[in-house]
mmCIF file of C-alpha atoms in Angstrom:
data_model
loop_
_atom_site.group_PDB
_atom_site.id
_atom_site.type_symbol
_atom_site.label_atom_id
_atom_site.label_comp_id
_atom_site.label_asym_id
_atom_site.label_seq_id
_atom_site.Cartn_x
_atom_site.Cartn_y
_atom_site.Cartn_z
ATOM 1 C CA MET O 1 63.888 70.911 88.828
ATOM 2 C CA ARG O 2 60.112 71.170 88.110
ATOM 3 C CA LEU O 3 57.929 67.784 88.400
ATOM 4 C CA VAL O 4 54.454 67.727 86.651
ATOM 5 C CA ILE O 5 52.260 64.786 86.692
ATOM 6 C CA ALA O 6 49.379 65.291 84.161
ATOM 7 C CA ARG O 7 47.151 63.503 81.812
ATOM 8 C CA CYS O 8 48.682 64.878 78.493
ATOM 9 C CA SER O 9 49.372 64.093 74.899
ATOM 10 C CA VAL O 10 52.616 64.825 73.413
ATOM 11 C CA ASP O 11 53.821 65.626 69.805
ATOM 12 C CA TYR O 12 57.314 66.155 68.341
ATOM 13 C CA ALA O 13 57.953 67.782 65.068
ATOM 14 C CA GLY O 14 61.441 67.929 63.790
ATOM 15 C CA ARG O 15 63.545 65.491 61.645
ATOM 16 C CA LEU O 16 60.924 62.987 62.292
ATOM 17 C CA THR O 17 57.419 63.375 63.598
ATOM 18 C CA ALA O 18 56.162 61.272 66.732
ATOM 19 C CA HIS O 19 52.858 61.287 68.725
ATOM 20 C CA LEU O 20 52.061 60.100 72.217
ATOM 21 C CA PRO O 21 48.267 59.741 72.789
ATOM 22 C CA SER O 22 46.627 60.995 75.956
ATOM 23 C CA ALA O 23 47.808 59.151 79.233
ATOM 24 C CA PRO O 24 49.117 60.253 82.536
ATOM 25 C CA ARG O 25 52.800 60.956 82.470
ATOM 26 C CA LEU O 26 55.808 62.691 84.528
ATOM 27 C CA ILE O 27 57.207 65.852 82.901
ATOM 28 C CA LEU O 28 60.636 66.840 84.251
ATOM 29 C CA VAL O 29 61.889 70.218 83.532
ATOM 30 C CA LYS O 30 65.340 70.739 84.573
ATOM 31 C CA ALA O 31 67.564 73.803 85.393
ATOM 32 C CA ASP O 32 69.641 73.127 82.122
ATOM 33 C CA GLY O 33 66.394 73.630 80.271
ATOM 34 C CA SER O 34 65.861 70.177 79.141
ATOM 35 C CA VAL O 35 62.222 68.561 79.218
ATOM 36 C CA SER O 36 61.812 65.062 79.139
ATOM 37 C CA ILE O 37 58.303 62.993 79.366
ATOM 38 C CA HIS O 38 58.281 59.648 81.355
ATOM 39 C CA ALA O 39 55.905 56.632 81.797
ATOM 40 C CA ASP O 40 55.692 54.624 84.674
ATOM 41 C CA ASP O 41 56.624 51.399 82.927
ATOM 42 C CA ARG O 42 59.793 52.351 80.977
ATOM 43 C CA ALA O 43 62.625 52.265 83.346
ATOM 44 C CA TYR O 44 64.805 55.343 83.253
ATOM 45 C CA LYS O 45 64.408 56.145 79.717
ATOM 46 C CA PRO O 46 62.126 58.914 78.697
ATOM 47 C CA LEU O 47 59.128 58.508 75.985
ATOM 48 C CA ASN O 48 60.481 61.751 74.450
ATOM 49 C CA TRP O 49 62.599 64.741 75.262
ATOM 50 C CA MET O 50 64.087 67.993 74.268
ATOM 51 C CA SER O 51 67.878 68.455 75.269
ATOM 52 C CA PRO O 52 69.437 71.869 75.885
ATOM 53 C CA PRO O 53 69.784 74.642 74.658
ATOM 54 C CA CYS O 54 65.975 74.995 74.321
ATOM 55 C CA THR O 55 63.291 77.228 75.432
ATOM 56 C CA LEU O 56 59.842 76.373 77.025
ATOM 57 C CA LYS O 57 56.773 78.556 76.384
ATOM 58 C CA GLU O 58 53.667 77.839 78.348
ATOM 59 C CA GLY O 59 50.455 78.850 76.645
ATOM 60 C CA SER O 60 47.635 81.352 77.920
ATOM 61 C CA GLY O 61 44.117 82.274 76.849
ATOM 62 C CA ASP O 62 43.080 79.717 74.043
ATOM 63 C CA ASP O 63 46.254 77.749 74.250
ATOM 64 C CA ALA O 64 46.201 77.437 78.108
ATOM 65 C CA GLY O 65 47.675 74.210 78.913
ATOM 66 C CA VAL O 66 50.020 73.737 75.957
ATOM 67 C CA TRP O 67 53.617 73.733 76.465
ATOM 68 C CA THR O 68 55.669 74.398 73.480
ATOM 69 C CA VAL O 69 59.489 73.478 73.852
ATOM 70 C CA VAL O 70 61.917 74.511 70.797
ATOM 71 C CA ASN O 71 65.464 73.863 70.512
ATOM 72 C CA LYS O 72 68.088 75.804 68.448
ATOM 73 C CA ALA O 73 67.483 73.801 65.328
ATOM 74 C CA GLY O 74 63.844 74.737 65.481
ATOM 75 C CA GLU O 75 62.509 71.319 66.480
ATOM 76 C CA LYS O 76 59.403 71.530 68.645
ATOM 77 C CA LEU O 77 57.933 69.246 71.537
ATOM 78 C CA ILE O 78 54.403 70.238 72.054
ATOM 79 C CA ILE O 79 52.787 68.997 75.325
ATOM 80 C CA THR O 80 49.112 69.319 75.608
ATOM 81 C CA MET O 81 47.792 69.230 79.110
ATOM 82 C CA GLU O 82 44.374 67.934 79.753
ATOM 83 C CA GLU O 83 44.699 67.516 83.602
ATOM 84 C CA VAL O 84 47.363 68.467 85.857
ATOM 85 C CA LEU O 85 47.623 66.197 88.868
ATOM 86 C CA HIS O 86 50.658 67.468 90.564
ATOM 87 C CA ASP O 87 53.164 70.461 90.040
ATOM 88 C CA SER O 88 56.021 71.320 92.183
ATOM 89 C CA SER O 89 59.723 72.750 92.034
ATOM 90 C CA HIS O 90 62.733 71.821 94.029
ATOM 91 C CA GLU O 91 66.041 73.351 94.174
ATOM 92 C CA LEU O 92 68.475 70.601 94.059
ATOM 93 C CA GLY O 93 71.804 72.798 94.003
ATOM 94 C CA THR O 94 75.017 71.647 92.204
ATOM 95 C CA ASP O 95 75.634 68.088 92.056
ATOM 96 C CA PRO O 96 79.011 66.760 92.949
ATOM 97 C CA GLY O 97 79.076 64.601 89.666
ATOM 98 C CA LEU O 98 79.463 60.679 89.152
ATOM 99 C CA ILE O 99 82.338 59.279 90.980
ATOM 100 C CA LYS O 100 84.061 56.958 88.337
ATOM 101 C CA ASP O 101 84.828 53.274 89.556
ATOM 102 C CA GLY O 102 88.379 52.277 89.340
ATOM 103 C CA VAL O 103 88.467 50.920 85.619
ATOM 104 C CA GLU O 104 86.805 54.223 84.377
ATOM 105 C CA ALA O 105 89.221 56.292 86.348
ATOM 106 C CA HIS O 106 92.116 54.475 85.421
ATOM 107 C CA LEU O 107 91.212 54.224 81.804
ATOM 108 C CA GLN O 108 91.003 57.964 81.829
ATOM 109 C CA GLU O 109 94.287 58.441 83.267
ATOM 110 C CA LEU O 110 96.015 55.922 80.905
ATOM 111 C CA LEU O 111 94.297 57.515 77.725
ATOM 112 C CA ALA O 112 95.526 61.019 78.930
ATOM 113 C CA ASP O 113 99.065 59.568 79.264
ATOM 114 C CA ARG O 114 98.870 58.034 75.951
ATOM 115 C CA ILE O 115 96.696 60.598 74.089
ATOM 116 C CA ASP O 116 98.501 60.045 70.626
ATOM 117 C CA THR O 117 96.724 56.612 70.530
ATOM 118 C CA LEU O 118 93.622 58.371 69.442
ATOM 119 C CA GLY O 119 95.582 59.628 66.483
ATOM 120 C CA GLU O 120 99.004 60.734 65.421
ATOM 121 C CA GLY O 121 99.579 64.531 66.659
ATOM 122 C CA TYR O 122 96.967 64.578 69.395
ATOM 123 C CA THR O 123 98.078 66.562 72.315
ATOM 124 C CA LEU O 124 96.380 66.901 75.698
ATOM 125 C CA ILE O 125 94.832 70.165 77.172
ATOM 126 C CA ARG O 126 93.707 68.796 80.135
ATOM 127 C CA ARG O 127 91.868 65.778 82.076
ATOM 128 C CA GLU O 128 88.694 66.620 83.836
ATOM 129 C CA TYR O 129 88.067 69.909 81.945
ATOM 130 C CA MET O 130 85.497 71.706 84.103
ATOM 131 C CA THR O 131 82.288 73.087 82.470
ATOM 132 C CA ALA O 132 79.154 74.482 83.996
ATOM 133 C CA ILE O 133 77.301 71.185 83.590
ATOM 134 C CA GLY O 134 80.452 68.906 84.940
ATOM 135 C CA PRO O 135 83.906 67.954 84.079
ATOM 136 C CA VAL O 136 84.725 66.537 80.357
ATOM 137 C CA ASP O 137 86.906 63.552 80.842
ATOM 138 C CA ILE O 138 89.739 64.400 78.421
ATOM 139 C CA LEU O 139 89.929 67.767 76.314
ATOM 140 C CA CYS O 140 92.723 67.599 73.468
ATOM 141 C CA ARG O 141 93.460 68.552 70.228
ATOM 142 C CA ASP O 142 94.016 66.586 67.225
ATOM 143 C CA ALA O 143 96.748 66.959 64.551
ATOM 144 C CA SER O 144 95.028 70.028 62.912
ATOM 145 C CA GLY O 145 94.780 71.923 66.314
ATOM 146 C CA ALA O 146 90.912 71.221 66.372
ATOM 147 C CA THR O 147 89.630 70.766 70.039
ATOM 148 C CA VAL O 148 88.333 67.230 70.856
ATOM 149 C CA ALA O 149 86.215 66.313 73.788
ATOM 150 C CA VAL O 150 86.318 62.711 74.839
ATOM 151 C CA GLU O 151 83.929 61.028 77.302
ATOM 152 C CA ILE O 152 85.102 57.653 78.494
ATOM 153 C CA LYS O 153 82.797 54.782 79.928
ATOM 154 C CA ARG O 154 83.407 51.239 80.696
ATOM 155 C CA ARG O 155 80.249 50.318 78.931
ATOM 156 C CA GLY O 156 79.088 52.838 76.267
ATOM 157 C CA GLU O 157 75.246 53.402 76.178
ATOM 158 C CA ILE O 158 73.175 56.030 74.754
ATOM 159 C CA ASP O 159 73.106 57.906 78.227
ATOM 160 C CA GLY O 160 76.960 58.395 77.440
ATOM 161 C CA VAL O 161 76.365 59.779 74.167
ATOM 162 C CA GLU O 162 73.621 62.139 75.365
ATOM 163 C CA GLN O 163 76.100 63.258 78.229
ATOM 164 C CA LEU O 164 78.807 64.006 75.528
ATOM 165 C CA THR O 165 76.053 65.731 73.317
ATOM 166 C CA ARG O 166 75.342 68.121 76.177
ATOM 167 C CA TYR O 167 79.292 68.864 76.982
ATOM 168 C CA LEU O 168 79.749 69.709 73.129
ATOM 169 C CA GLU O 169 76.775 71.833 72.837
ATOM 170 C CA LEU O 170 78.346 73.806 75.866
ATOM 171 C CA LEU O 171 81.939 73.808 74.806
ATOM 172 C CA ASN O 172 81.065 74.939 71.060
ATOM 173 C CA ARG O 173 79.570 78.131 72.586
ATOM 174 C CA ASP O 174 83.183 79.054 73.754
ATOM 175 C CA PRO O 175 84.927 80.788 70.754
ATOM 176 C CA HIS O 176 88.314 79.912 72.190
ATOM 177 C CA LEU O 177 87.443 76.051 71.721
ATOM 178 C CA ALA O 178 85.086 76.016 68.954
ATOM 179 C CA PRO O 179 84.722 74.015 66.737
ATOM 180 C CA VAL O 180 84.833 71.096 69.222
ATOM 181 C CA ARG O 181 83.920 67.623 68.114
ATOM 182 C CA GLY O 182 83.526 64.636 70.231
ATOM 183 C CA VAL O 183 84.896 61.047 70.793
ATOM 184 C CA PHE O 184 83.000 58.497 72.696
ATOM 185 C CA ALA O 185 85.273 55.866 74.251
ATOM 186 C CA ALA O 186 84.505 52.737 75.968
ATOM 187 C CA GLN O 187 85.486 49.301 76.615
ATOM 188 C CA GLU O 188 82.369 48.015 74.831
ATOM 189 C CA ILE O 189 79.861 50.182 72.799
ATOM 190 C CA LYS O 190 76.232 49.155 72.530
ATOM 191 C CA PRO O 191 75.096 49.327 68.793
ATOM 192 C CA GLN O 192 72.440 51.753 69.452
ATOM 193 C CA ALA O 193 74.873 54.021 71.021
ATOM 194 C CA LYS O 194 77.386 53.731 68.166
ATOM 195 C CA VAL O 195 74.422 54.709 65.564
ATOM 196 C CA LEU O 196 73.577 57.701 67.719
ATOM 197 C CA ALA O 197 77.073 58.847 68.256
ATOM 198 C CA THR O 198 78.033 58.570 64.513
ATOM 199 C CA ASP O 199 74.642 60.322 63.474
ATOM 200 C CA ARG O 200 75.591 63.220 65.604
ATOM 201 C CA GLY O 201 79.139 63.455 64.245
ATOM 202 C CA MET O 202 80.845 61.662 66.872
ATOM 203 C CA ASP O 203 84.065 59.122 66.526
ATOM 204 C CA CYS O 204 83.643 55.878 68.522
ATOM 205 C CA VAL O 205 86.604 54.286 70.050
ATOM 206 C CA VAL O 206 86.629 50.913 71.791
ATOM 207 C CA LEU O 207 89.455 50.704 74.463
ATOM 208 C CA ASP O 208 91.253 47.582 75.309
ATOM 209 C CA TYR O 209 92.128 47.950 79.118
ATOM 210 C CA ASN O 210 95.005 45.723 78.969
ATOM 211 C CA ALA O 211 96.363 47.237 75.676
ATOM 212 C CA LEU O 212 96.587 50.352 77.096
ATOM 213 C CA ARG O 213 98.428 48.923 80.451
ATOM 214 C CA GLY O 214 101.104 47.770 77.788
ATOM 215 C CA ILE O 215 100.017 44.222 78.348
ATOM 216 C CA GLU O 216 98.458 43.314 74.759
ATOM 217 C CA ASP O 217 98.228 44.952 71.390
ATOM 218 C CA ASP O 218 98.363 48.827 72.058
ATOM 219 C CA LYS O 219 96.157 49.708 69.329
ATOM 220 C CA LEU O 220 92.759 51.296 69.390
ATOM 221 C CA ARG O 221 90.061 50.409 67.040
ATOM 222 C CA LEU O 222 88.530 53.702 65.540
ATOM 223 C CA PHE O 223 85.136 53.406 64.098
#
């Protein structure tokens, strides 16, 4: 991971345009190629970012101090450095991944055992399908035989949608699995997460923990 603290301005050009005026910011460049820009007063959420797969080009000559990040859709994140205050790189190694709490782990187990609750004709490929960036909670096939990746959360927020997006981008590079679509499943899904997931072509499923355990109504609500 590369950490850069710099006074910079940032411009995003894609489906929308956005501009961040000059200010001191933290820039994270991760091993997966993602680039994100952070302020000191916005908790964990970046001000702007580019998800992988993307490429970073650092300018030279007249363009020295200008970083251009381009994703596969041709969208650009342009970072113009005015003053670099810190620049360091650190090898973090392979992360063991998030250890789910009892409820999330049990939701995964229950849904895998009752995979047809996602729809008639669904079949399980496997739980914890391993990828280079971590395990997909459930990989399955729908009635047409298409591959479906399911990400399970207790509370569905934007971070979970971003996580599923990264999995889908990677899985869709595998010709044996592609095309792969996503299902974002949680006991509660925040409105912003639902909007983002829907915009990215994912289905959202609200899970009823008791229903999956066979205590109450055993139907899921598919949006």
